[in-house]
């Protein structure tokens, strides 16, 4: 008998470790694969692009916000892995009529480590989970030493255009910005991903650096030029959105990416 609480505090009880998994979150699909659960994963979203071969070997059950309930039901899953930010409460409630839905809620690095620990217990992959925890904790300590001598930069992290939207407070992106000594000028907003009036960027913080994320919006040079006009002399930098927003095992790769990013600033 397995009885565990997910990150929303919902208690789930299983007779044995779930064997048929549907994952509705790209970064968590990658984590499940890295824990050695490839054979147990039966369904993924169209945005689950890592590992690449899953596109041709797993059933695509829609997107994170518009899942195909009939497809999921036909897969006869033992568990569905969702996320508070990626999947709506309504989707989770409807999916709960099919099987238990495990919901993660990741804002901090500690939340991320807890998720990996939980998955190790849930899927009987404790040894594999501990190996990843050890590697991530080592990488985190190493990066903290690397960043300790760096200066603080004021930044704005854009995730969308038309309208322009940024990463605000209480987001995993903001946590990783703080880890990098990037002072997010929009961290004082109540919304997690607020719309912003870019013409007011100077009076709202005037960043030293403007980051344009590679996902979910395909920013281009025209966006970079437009945004640069509304700062004094900010440097506009295109960044890999997966490294700032994907949790799970991706965090280990992010540390090396961040070191490279700092070398280019």
PDB file of C-alpha atoms in Angstrom:
ATOM      1  CA  UNK A   1       0.000   0.000   0.000  1.00  0.00           C
ATOM      2  CA  UNK A   2       1.328   3.426  -1.016  1.00  0.00           C
ATOM      3  CA  UNK A   3      -0.173   6.560   0.538  1.00  0.00           C
ATOM      4  CA  UNK A   4       1.335   9.912  -0.386  1.00  0.00           C
ATOM      5  CA  UNK A   5       0.317  13.573  -0.587  1.00  0.00           C
ATOM      6  CA  UNK A   6       0.848  15.547  -3.778  1.00  0.00           C
ATOM      7  CA  UNK A   7       1.959  19.194  -3.688  1.00  0.00           C
ATOM      8  CA  UNK A   8      -1.592  20.477  -3.382  1.00  0.00           C
ATOM      9  CA  UNK A   9      -2.051  18.381  -0.241  1.00  0.00           C
ATOM     10  CA  UNK A  10      -4.296  15.760  -1.847  1.00  0.00           C
ATOM     11  CA  UNK A  11      -3.732  12.286  -0.389  1.00  0.00           C
ATOM     12  CA  UNK A  12      -3.493   9.454  -2.929  1.00  0.00           C
ATOM     13  CA  UNK A  13      -3.601   5.763  -2.090  1.00  0.00           C
ATOM     14  CA  UNK A  14      -2.373   2.986  -4.402  1.00  0.00           C
ATOM     15  CA  UNK A  15      -2.205  -0.762  -3.893  1.00  0.00           C
ATOM     16  CA  UNK A  16       1.046  -0.885  -5.891  1.00  0.00           C
ATOM     17  CA  UNK A  17       3.183   1.629  -7.782  1.00  0.00           C
ATOM     18  CA  UNK A  18       1.232   3.019 -10.771  1.00  0.00           C
ATOM     19  CA  UNK A  19       2.258   1.226 -13.965  1.00  0.00           C
ATOM     20  CA  UNK A  20       0.491   3.251 -16.684  1.00  0.00           C
ATOM     21  CA  UNK A  21       1.329   6.972 -16.608  1.00  0.00           C
ATOM     22  CA  UNK A  22      -0.090   9.893 -18.576  1.00  0.00           C
ATOM     23  CA  UNK A  23       2.046  13.025 -18.227  1.00  0.00           C
ATOM     24  CA  UNK A  24       0.550  16.425 -19.023  1.00  0.00           C
ATOM     25  CA  UNK A  25       3.667  18.489 -18.319  1.00  0.00           C
ATOM     26  CA  UNK A  26       6.726  18.568 -20.651  1.00  0.00           C
ATOM     27  CA  UNK A  27       9.371  18.994 -17.943  1.00  0.00           C
ATOM     28  CA  UNK A  28       7.808  16.255 -15.832  1.00  0.00           C
ATOM     29  CA  UNK A  29       7.734  13.911 -18.820  1.00  0.00           C
ATOM     30  CA  UNK A  30      11.489  14.454 -19.084  1.00  0.00           C
ATOM     31  CA  UNK A  31      11.865  13.761 -15.353  1.00  0.00           C
ATOM     32  CA  UNK A  32       9.868  10.532 -15.555  1.00  0.00           C
ATOM     33  CA  UNK A  33      12.059   9.368 -18.434  1.00  0.00           C
ATOM     34  CA  UNK A  34      15.224  10.231 -16.507  1.00  0.00           C
ATOM     35  CA  UNK A  35      13.937   8.172 -13.570  1.00  0.00           C
ATOM     36  CA  UNK A  36      13.768   5.130 -15.859  1.00  0.00           C
ATOM     37  CA  UNK A  37      10.010   5.098 -16.411  1.00  0.00           C
ATOM     38  CA  UNK A  38       9.925   5.120 -20.222  1.00  0.00           C
ATOM     39  CA  UNK A  39       7.968   1.855 -20.486  1.00  0.00           C
ATOM     40  CA  UNK A  40       5.339   3.023 -17.991  1.00  0.00           C
ATOM     41  CA  UNK A  41       4.619   6.319 -19.810  1.00  0.00           C
ATOM     42  CA  UNK A  42       1.685   5.737 -22.165  1.00  0.00           C
ATOM     43  CA  UNK A  43       0.487   9.288 -22.919  1.00  0.00           C
ATOM     44  CA  UNK A  44       2.078  12.743 -23.279  1.00  0.00           C
ATOM     45  CA  UNK A  45       1.153  16.206 -24.595  1.00  0.00           C
ATOM     46  CA  UNK A  46       2.185  17.636 -27.951  1.00  0.00           C
ATOM     47  CA  UNK A  47       4.551  19.930 -26.045  1.00  0.00           C
ATOM     48  CA  UNK A  48       6.480  17.023 -24.468  1.00  0.00           C
ATOM     49  CA  UNK A  49       9.477  17.318 -26.798  1.00  0.00           C
ATOM     50  CA  UNK A  50      12.108  15.641 -24.604  1.00  0.00           C
ATOM     51  CA  UNK A  51      13.112  12.921 -25.144  1.00  0.00           C
ATOM     52  CA  UNK A  52      12.601  13.471 -28.854  1.00  0.00           C
ATOM     53  CA  UNK A  53      11.608   9.896 -29.744  1.00  0.00           C
ATOM     54  CA  UNK A  54       8.520  10.043 -27.491  1.00  0.00           C
ATOM     55  CA  UNK A  55       6.735  11.936 -30.293  1.00  0.00           C
ATOM     56  CA  UNK A  56       6.666   8.713 -32.303  1.00  0.00           C
ATOM     57  CA  UNK A  57       6.438   6.132 -29.518  1.00  0.00           C
ATOM     58  CA  UNK A  58       3.846   7.601 -27.130  1.00  0.00           C
ATOM     59  CA  UNK A  59       0.198   8.595 -27.589  1.00  0.00           C
ATOM     60  CA  UNK A  60      -0.300  12.368 -27.887  1.00  0.00           C
ATOM     61  CA  UNK A  61      -3.287  13.392 -25.750  1.00  0.00           C
ATOM     62  CA  UNK A  62      -3.533  17.068 -26.768  1.00  0.00           C
ATOM     63  CA  UNK A  63      -1.967  20.131 -25.169  1.00  0.00           C
ATOM     64  CA  UNK A  64      -1.541  21.161 -21.561  1.00  0.00           C
ATOM     65  CA  UNK A  65      -4.667  23.351 -21.630  1.00  0.00           C
ATOM     66  CA  UNK A  66      -6.819  21.315 -24.064  1.00  0.00           C
ATOM     67  CA  UNK A  67      -6.396  17.624 -23.329  1.00  0.00           C
ATOM     68  CA  UNK A  68      -8.344  14.935 -25.178  1.00  0.00           C
ATOM     69  CA  UNK A  69     -10.266  13.189 -22.407  1.00  0.00           C
ATOM     70  CA  UNK A  70     -11.397  10.277 -24.607  1.00  0.00           C
ATOM     71  CA  UNK A  71      -7.818   9.565 -25.661  1.00  0.00           C
ATOM     72  CA  UNK A  72      -6.650   9.581 -22.063  1.00  0.00           C
ATOM     73  CA  UNK A  73      -9.490   7.342 -20.914  1.00  0.00           C
ATOM     74  CA  UNK A  74      -8.735   4.853 -23.695  1.00  0.00           C
ATOM     75  CA  UNK A  75      -5.162   4.538 -22.437  1.00  0.00           C
ATOM     76  CA  UNK A  76      -6.494   3.194 -19.105  1.00  0.00           C
ATOM     77  CA  UNK A  77      -3.923   5.062 -16.996  1.00  0.00           C
ATOM     78  CA  UNK A  78      -3.250   4.272 -13.350  1.00  0.00           C
ATOM     79  CA  UNK A  79      -2.174   7.864 -12.731  1.00  0.00           C
ATOM     80  CA  UNK A  80      -2.141  11.225 -14.502  1.00  0.00           C
ATOM     81  CA  UNK A  81       0.659  13.669 -13.714  1.00  0.00           C
ATOM     82  CA  UNK A  82      -0.465  17.309 -13.861  1.00  0.00           C
ATOM     83  CA  UNK A  83       0.728  20.698 -12.623  1.00  0.00           C
ATOM     84  CA  UNK A  84      -1.127  23.556 -10.934  1.00  0.00           C
ATOM     85  CA  UNK A  85       0.235  26.163 -13.361  1.00  0.00           C
ATOM     86  CA  UNK A  86       0.145  24.147 -16.585  1.00  0.00           C
ATOM     87  CA  UNK A  87      -3.246  22.448 -16.208  1.00  0.00           C
ATOM     88  CA  UNK A  88      -6.479  24.095 -15.096  1.00  0.00           C
ATOM     89  CA  UNK A  89      -8.462  23.073 -12.031  1.00  0.00           C
ATOM     90  CA  UNK A  90     -11.372  22.146 -14.316  1.00  0.00           C
ATOM     91  CA  UNK A  91      -9.166  19.782 -16.342  1.00  0.00           C
ATOM     92  CA  UNK A  92      -7.846  18.133 -13.180  1.00  0.00           C
ATOM     93  CA  UNK A  93     -11.350  17.667 -11.785  1.00  0.00           C
ATOM     94  CA  UNK A  94     -12.625  16.052 -14.981  1.00  0.00           C
ATOM     95  CA  UNK A  95      -9.566  13.825 -15.304  1.00  0.00           C
ATOM     96  CA  UNK A  96     -10.075  12.682 -11.713  1.00  0.00           C
ATOM     97  CA  UNK A  97     -13.122  10.722 -12.931  1.00  0.00           C
ATOM     98  CA  UNK A  98     -10.719   8.541 -14.952  1.00  0.00           C
ATOM     99  CA  UNK A  99      -8.029   7.833 -12.357  1.00  0.00           C
ATOM    100  CA  UNK A 100      -6.010   9.623  -9.626  1.00  0.00           C
ATOM    101  CA  UNK A 101      -4.449  12.911 -10.788  1.00  0.00           C
ATOM    102  CA  UNK A 102      -1.177  13.815  -9.080  1.00  0.00           C
ATOM    103  CA  UNK A 103      -0.733  17.605  -9.151  1.00  0.00           C
ATOM    104  CA  UNK A 104       2.640  19.262  -8.629  1.00  0.00           C
ATOM    105  CA  UNK A 105       3.154  22.909  -7.647  1.00  0.00           C
ATOM    106  CA  UNK A 106       6.665  24.144  -8.343  1.00  0.00           C
ATOM    107  CA  UNK A 107       7.764  27.652  -7.395  1.00  0.00           C
ATOM    108  CA  UNK A 108      11.065  27.103  -5.571  1.00  0.00           C
ATOM    109  CA  UNK A 109      14.063  24.832  -6.040  1.00  0.00           C
ATOM    110  CA  UNK A 110      12.981  23.107  -2.813  1.00  0.00           C
ATOM    111  CA  UNK A 111       9.599  22.358  -4.439  1.00  0.00           C
ATOM    112  CA  UNK A 112      11.459  20.828  -7.358  1.00  0.00           C
ATOM    113  CA  UNK A 113      13.549  18.588  -5.127  1.00  0.00           C
ATOM    114  CA  UNK A 114      10.407  17.514  -3.269  1.00  0.00           C
ATOM    115  CA  UNK A 115       8.747  16.522  -6.550  1.00  0.00           C
ATOM    116  CA  UNK A 116      11.699  14.308  -7.465  1.00  0.00           C
ATOM    117  CA  UNK A 117      11.592  12.719  -3.999  1.00  0.00           C
ATOM    118  CA  UNK A 118       7.836  12.145  -4.326  1.00  0.00           C
ATOM    119  CA  UNK A 119       8.179  10.506  -7.739  1.00  0.00           C
ATOM    120  CA  UNK A 120      10.895   8.232  -6.376  1.00  0.00           C
ATOM    121  CA  UNK A 121       8.512   6.986  -3.697  1.00  0.00           C
ATOM    122  CA  UNK A 122       5.438   6.911  -5.926  1.00  0.00           C
ATOM    123  CA  UNK A 123       6.996   4.902  -8.743  1.00  0.00           C
ATOM    124  CA  UNK A 124       9.412   2.804  -6.671  1.00  0.00           C
ATOM    125  CA  UNK A 125      12.422   4.643  -8.110  1.00  0.00           C
ATOM    126  CA  UNK A 126      13.998   5.816  -4.864  1.00  0.00           C
ATOM    127  CA  UNK A 127      17.570   4.977  -5.875  1.00  0.00           C
ATOM    128  CA  UNK A 128      17.260   6.747  -9.228  1.00  0.00           C
ATOM    129  CA  UNK A 129      15.595   9.757  -7.589  1.00  0.00           C
ATOM    130  CA  UNK A 130      18.339  10.026  -4.979  1.00  0.00           C
ATOM    131  CA  UNK A 131      21.024   9.982  -7.686  1.00  0.00           C
ATOM    132  CA  UNK A 132      19.378  12.943  -9.383  1.00  0.00           C
ATOM    133  CA  UNK A 133      18.903  14.765  -6.088  1.00  0.00           C
ATOM    134  CA  UNK A 134      22.587  14.326  -5.290  1.00  0.00           C
ATOM    135  CA  UNK A 135      23.640  15.619  -8.720  1.00  0.00           C
ATOM    136  CA  UNK A 136      21.311  18.614  -8.575  1.00  0.00           C
ATOM    137  CA  UNK A 137      22.356  19.544  -5.042  1.00  0.00           C
ATOM    138  CA  UNK A 138      26.027  19.293  -6.029  1.00  0.00           C
ATOM    139  CA  UNK A 139      25.377  21.417  -9.132  1.00  0.00           C
ATOM    140  CA  UNK A 140      23.438  23.966  -7.072  1.00  0.00           C
ATOM    141  CA  UNK A 141      26.239  24.317  -4.519  1.00  0.00           C
ATOM    142  CA  UNK A 142      28.807  24.666  -7.307  1.00  0.00           C
ATOM    143  CA  UNK A 143      26.721  27.328  -9.064  1.00  0.00           C
ATOM    144  CA  UNK A 144      26.152  29.261  -5.830  1.00  0.00           C
ATOM    145  CA  UNK A 145      29.921  29.471  -5.434  1.00  0.00           C
ATOM    146  CA  UNK A 146      30.257  30.592  -9.057  1.00  0.00           C
ATOM    147  CA  UNK A 147      27.646  33.326  -8.715  1.00  0.00           C
ATOM    148  CA  UNK A 148      28.780  34.625  -5.318  1.00  0.00           C
ATOM    149  CA  UNK A 149      31.216  37.115  -6.816  1.00  0.00           C
ATOM    150  CA  UNK A 150      28.933  38.353  -9.580  1.00  0.00           C
ATOM    151  CA  UNK A 151      27.242  41.742  -9.516  1.00  0.00           C
ATOM    152  CA  UNK A 152      23.467  42.171  -9.411  1.00  0.00           C
ATOM    153  CA  UNK A 153      21.720  43.093 -12.674  1.00  0.00           C
ATOM    154  CA  UNK A 154      18.235  44.557 -12.983  1.00  0.00           C
ATOM    155  CA  UNK A 155      16.312  42.513 -15.545  1.00  0.00           C
ATOM    156  CA  UNK A 156      12.956  42.066 -17.244  1.00  0.00           C
ATOM    157  CA  UNK A 157      12.057  38.564 -18.462  1.00  0.00           C
ATOM    158  CA  UNK A 158       9.552  38.599 -21.333  1.00  0.00           C
ATOM    159  CA  UNK A 159       7.494  35.512 -22.170  1.00  0.00           C
ATOM    160  CA  UNK A 160       4.920  36.918 -24.619  1.00  0.00           C
ATOM    161  CA  UNK A 161       4.180  39.694 -27.092  1.00  0.00           C
ATOM    162  CA  UNK A 162       0.859  41.168 -28.279  1.00  0.00           C
ATOM    163  CA  UNK A 163       0.292  41.900 -25.447  1.00  0.00           C
ATOM    164  CA  UNK A 164       3.692  41.969 -23.807  1.00  0.00           C
ATOM    165  CA  UNK A 165       3.835  39.729 -20.739  1.00  0.00           C
ATOM    166  CA  UNK A 166       6.637  39.041 -18.277  1.00  0.00           C
ATOM    167  CA  UNK A 167       7.514  36.617 -15.518  1.00  0.00           C
ATOM    168  CA  UNK A 168       6.542  38.102 -12.178  1.00  0.00           C
ATOM    169  CA  UNK A 169       6.732  36.921  -8.579  1.00  0.00           C
ATOM    170  CA  UNK A 170       5.901  33.430  -7.269  1.00  0.00           C
ATOM    171  CA  UNK A 171       7.163  31.739 -10.436  1.00  0.00           C
ATOM    172  CA  UNK A 172       9.942  29.215 -10.954  1.00  0.00           C
ATOM    173  CA  UNK A 173      11.408  31.620 -13.521  1.00  0.00           C
ATOM    174  CA  UNK A 174      11.697  34.335 -10.890  1.00  0.00           C
ATOM    175  CA  UNK A 175      13.351  31.904  -8.490  1.00  0.00           C
ATOM    176  CA  UNK A 176      16.005  31.089 -11.085  1.00  0.00           C
ATOM    177  CA  UNK A 177      16.466  34.779 -11.857  1.00  0.00           C
ATOM    178  CA  UNK A 178      17.147  35.368  -8.151  1.00  0.00           C
ATOM    179  CA  UNK A 179      19.579  32.439  -8.110  1.00  0.00           C
ATOM    180  CA  UNK A 180      21.485  34.212 -10.899  1.00  0.00           C
ATOM    181  CA  UNK A 181      21.512  37.558  -9.058  1.00  0.00           C
ATOM    182  CA  UNK A 182      19.085  38.964 -11.618  1.00  0.00           C
ATOM    183  CA  UNK A 183      16.802  41.472  -9.887  1.00  0.00           C
ATOM    184  CA  UNK A 184      13.436  41.158 -11.637  1.00  0.00           C
ATOM    185  CA  UNK A 185      11.918  44.644 -11.990  1.00  0.00           C
ATOM    186  CA  UNK A 186       8.427  43.080 -12.194  1.00  0.00           C
ATOM    187  CA  UNK A 187       8.732  40.885  -9.101  1.00  0.00           C
ATOM    188  CA  UNK A 188       6.609  43.380  -7.171  1.00  0.00           C
ATOM    189  CA  UNK A 189       3.527  42.659  -9.288  1.00  0.00           C
ATOM    190  CA  UNK A 190       0.661  40.669  -7.774  1.00  0.00           C
ATOM    191  CA  UNK A 191       0.134  38.663 -10.970  1.00  0.00           C
ATOM    192  CA  UNK A 192       2.488  35.820 -11.720  1.00  0.00           C
ATOM    193  CA  UNK A 193       2.644  36.674 -15.441  1.00  0.00           C
ATOM    194  CA  UNK A 194       1.460  40.262 -15.730  1.00  0.00           C
ATOM    195  CA  UNK A 195       0.812  42.215 -18.892  1.00  0.00           C
ATOM    196  CA  UNK A 196       3.081  45.250 -18.998  1.00  0.00           C
ATOM    197  CA  UNK A 197       3.143  48.551 -20.831  1.00  0.00           C
ATOM    198  CA  UNK A 198       6.638  48.532 -22.285  1.00  0.00           C
ATOM    199  CA  UNK A 199       6.619  52.320 -22.776  1.00  0.00           C
ATOM    200  CA  UNK A 200       6.729  52.550 -18.958  1.00  0.00           C
ATOM    201  CA  UNK A 201       9.731  50.249 -18.534  1.00  0.00           C
ATOM    202  CA  UNK A 202      12.080  53.071 -17.572  1.00  0.00           C
ATOM    203  CA  UNK A 203       9.930  54.370 -14.751  1.00  0.00           C
ATOM    204  CA  UNK A 204       9.024  50.850 -13.613  1.00  0.00           C
ATOM    205  CA  UNK A 205      12.614  49.774 -13.044  1.00  0.00           C
ATOM    206  CA  UNK A 206      14.679  50.505 -16.162  1.00  0.00           C
ATOM    207  CA  UNK A 207      16.423  47.114 -16.488  1.00  0.00           C
ATOM    208  CA  UNK A 208      20.077  46.610 -17.391  1.00  0.00           C
ATOM    209  CA  UNK A 209      19.126  43.473 -19.312  1.00  0.00           C
ATOM    210  CA  UNK A 210      15.974  42.469 -21.172  1.00  0.00           C
ATOM    211  CA  UNK A 211      15.580  38.711 -21.568  1.00  0.00           C
ATOM    212  CA  UNK A 212      13.447  37.334 -24.416  1.00  0.00           C
ATOM    213  CA  UNK A 213      12.476  33.727 -23.740  1.00  0.00           C
ATOM    214  CA  UNK A 214      12.501  31.137 -26.528  1.00  0.00           C
ATOM    215  CA  UNK A 215       9.173  29.838 -25.270  1.00  0.00           C
ATOM    216  CA  UNK A 216       6.223  30.063 -25.274  1.00  0.00           C
ATOM    217  CA  UNK A 217       6.488  32.991 -27.743  1.00  0.00           C
ATOM    218  CA  UNK A 218       8.913  33.142 -30.721  1.00  0.00           C
ATOM    219  CA  UNK A 219      10.546  36.525 -30.163  1.00  0.00           C
ATOM    220  CA  UNK A 220      12.621  37.980 -32.994  1.00  0.00           C
ATOM    221  CA  UNK A 221      14.993  40.879 -33.662  1.00  0.00           C
ATOM    222  CA  UNK A 222      12.105  43.292 -34.226  1.00  0.00           C
ATOM    223  CA  UNK A 223      10.819  42.639 -30.713  1.00  0.00           C
ATOM    224  CA  UNK A 224      14.318  43.093 -29.330  1.00  0.00           C
ATOM    225  CA  UNK A 225      14.668  46.448 -31.111  1.00  0.00           C
ATOM    226  CA  UNK A 226      11.258  47.655 -29.967  1.00  0.00           C
ATOM    227  CA  UNK A 227      11.824  46.724 -26.320  1.00  0.00           C
ATOM    228  CA  UNK A 228      15.322  48.188 -26.331  1.00  0.00           C
ATOM    229  CA  UNK A 229      13.883  51.580 -27.298  1.00  0.00           C
ATOM    230  CA  UNK A 230      12.007  51.803 -24.008  1.00  0.00           C
ATOM    231  CA  UNK A 231      15.054  51.392 -21.765  1.00  0.00           C
ATOM    232  CA  UNK A 232      18.037  53.670 -21.346  1.00  0.00           C
ATOM    233  CA  UNK A 233      20.762  51.307 -22.479  1.00  0.00           C
ATOM    234  CA  UNK A 234      19.569  47.787 -21.677  1.00  0.00           C
ATOM    235  CA  UNK A 235      21.180  44.813 -23.335  1.00  0.00           C
ATOM    236  CA  UNK A 236      18.590  42.576 -25.018  1.00  0.00           C
ATOM    237  CA  UNK A 237      19.391  38.871 -24.772  1.00  0.00           C
ATOM    238  CA  UNK A 238      17.581  35.883 -26.266  1.00  0.00           C
ATOM    239  CA  UNK A 239      17.561  33.037 -23.741  1.00  0.00           C
ATOM    240  CA  UNK A 240      16.582  29.367 -23.709  1.00  0.00           C
ATOM    241  CA  UNK A 241      13.208  29.364 -21.986  1.00  0.00           C
ATOM    242  CA  UNK A 242      13.494  25.694 -21.056  1.00  0.00           C
ATOM    243  CA  UNK A 243      16.486  26.468 -18.860  1.00  0.00           C
ATOM    244  CA  UNK A 244      14.565  29.090 -16.895  1.00  0.00           C
ATOM    245  CA  UNK A 245      11.114  27.501 -16.722  1.00  0.00           C
ATOM    246  CA  UNK A 246      11.536  23.708 -16.863  1.00  0.00           C
ATOM    247  CA  UNK A 247      11.823  22.008 -13.515  1.00  0.00           C
ATOM    248  CA  UNK A 248      12.681  18.380 -12.801  1.00  0.00           C
ATOM    249  CA  UNK A 249      16.032  17.048 -13.966  1.00  0.00           C
ATOM    250  CA  UNK A 250      16.416  19.906 -16.468  1.00  0.00           C
ATOM    251  CA  UNK A 251      17.669  22.057 -13.589  1.00  0.00           C
ATOM    252  CA  UNK A 252      20.990  20.197 -13.641  1.00  0.00           C
ATOM    253  CA  UNK A 253      21.639  21.281 -17.249  1.00  0.00           C
ATOM    254  CA  UNK A 254      20.505  24.810 -16.408  1.00  0.00           C
ATOM    255  CA  UNK A 255      23.456  25.447 -14.093  1.00  0.00           C
ATOM    256  CA  UNK A 256      25.981  25.062 -16.925  1.00  0.00           C
ATOM    257  CA  UNK A 257      23.756  27.099 -19.233  1.00  0.00           C
ATOM    258  CA  UNK A 258      23.629  29.925 -16.680  1.00  0.00           C
ATOM    259  CA  UNK A 259      27.423  29.958 -16.383  1.00  0.00           C
ATOM    260  CA  UNK A 260      27.689  30.339 -20.151  1.00  0.00           C
ATOM    261  CA  UNK A 261      25.047  33.076 -20.120  1.00  0.00           C
ATOM    262  CA  UNK A 262      26.965  35.092 -17.532  1.00  0.00           C
ATOM    263  CA  UNK A 263      30.135  34.830 -19.616  1.00  0.00           C
ATOM    264  CA  UNK A 264      28.303  36.579 -22.463  1.00  0.00           C
ATOM    265  CA  UNK A 265      26.765  39.440 -20.475  1.00  0.00           C
TER     266      UNK A 265
END
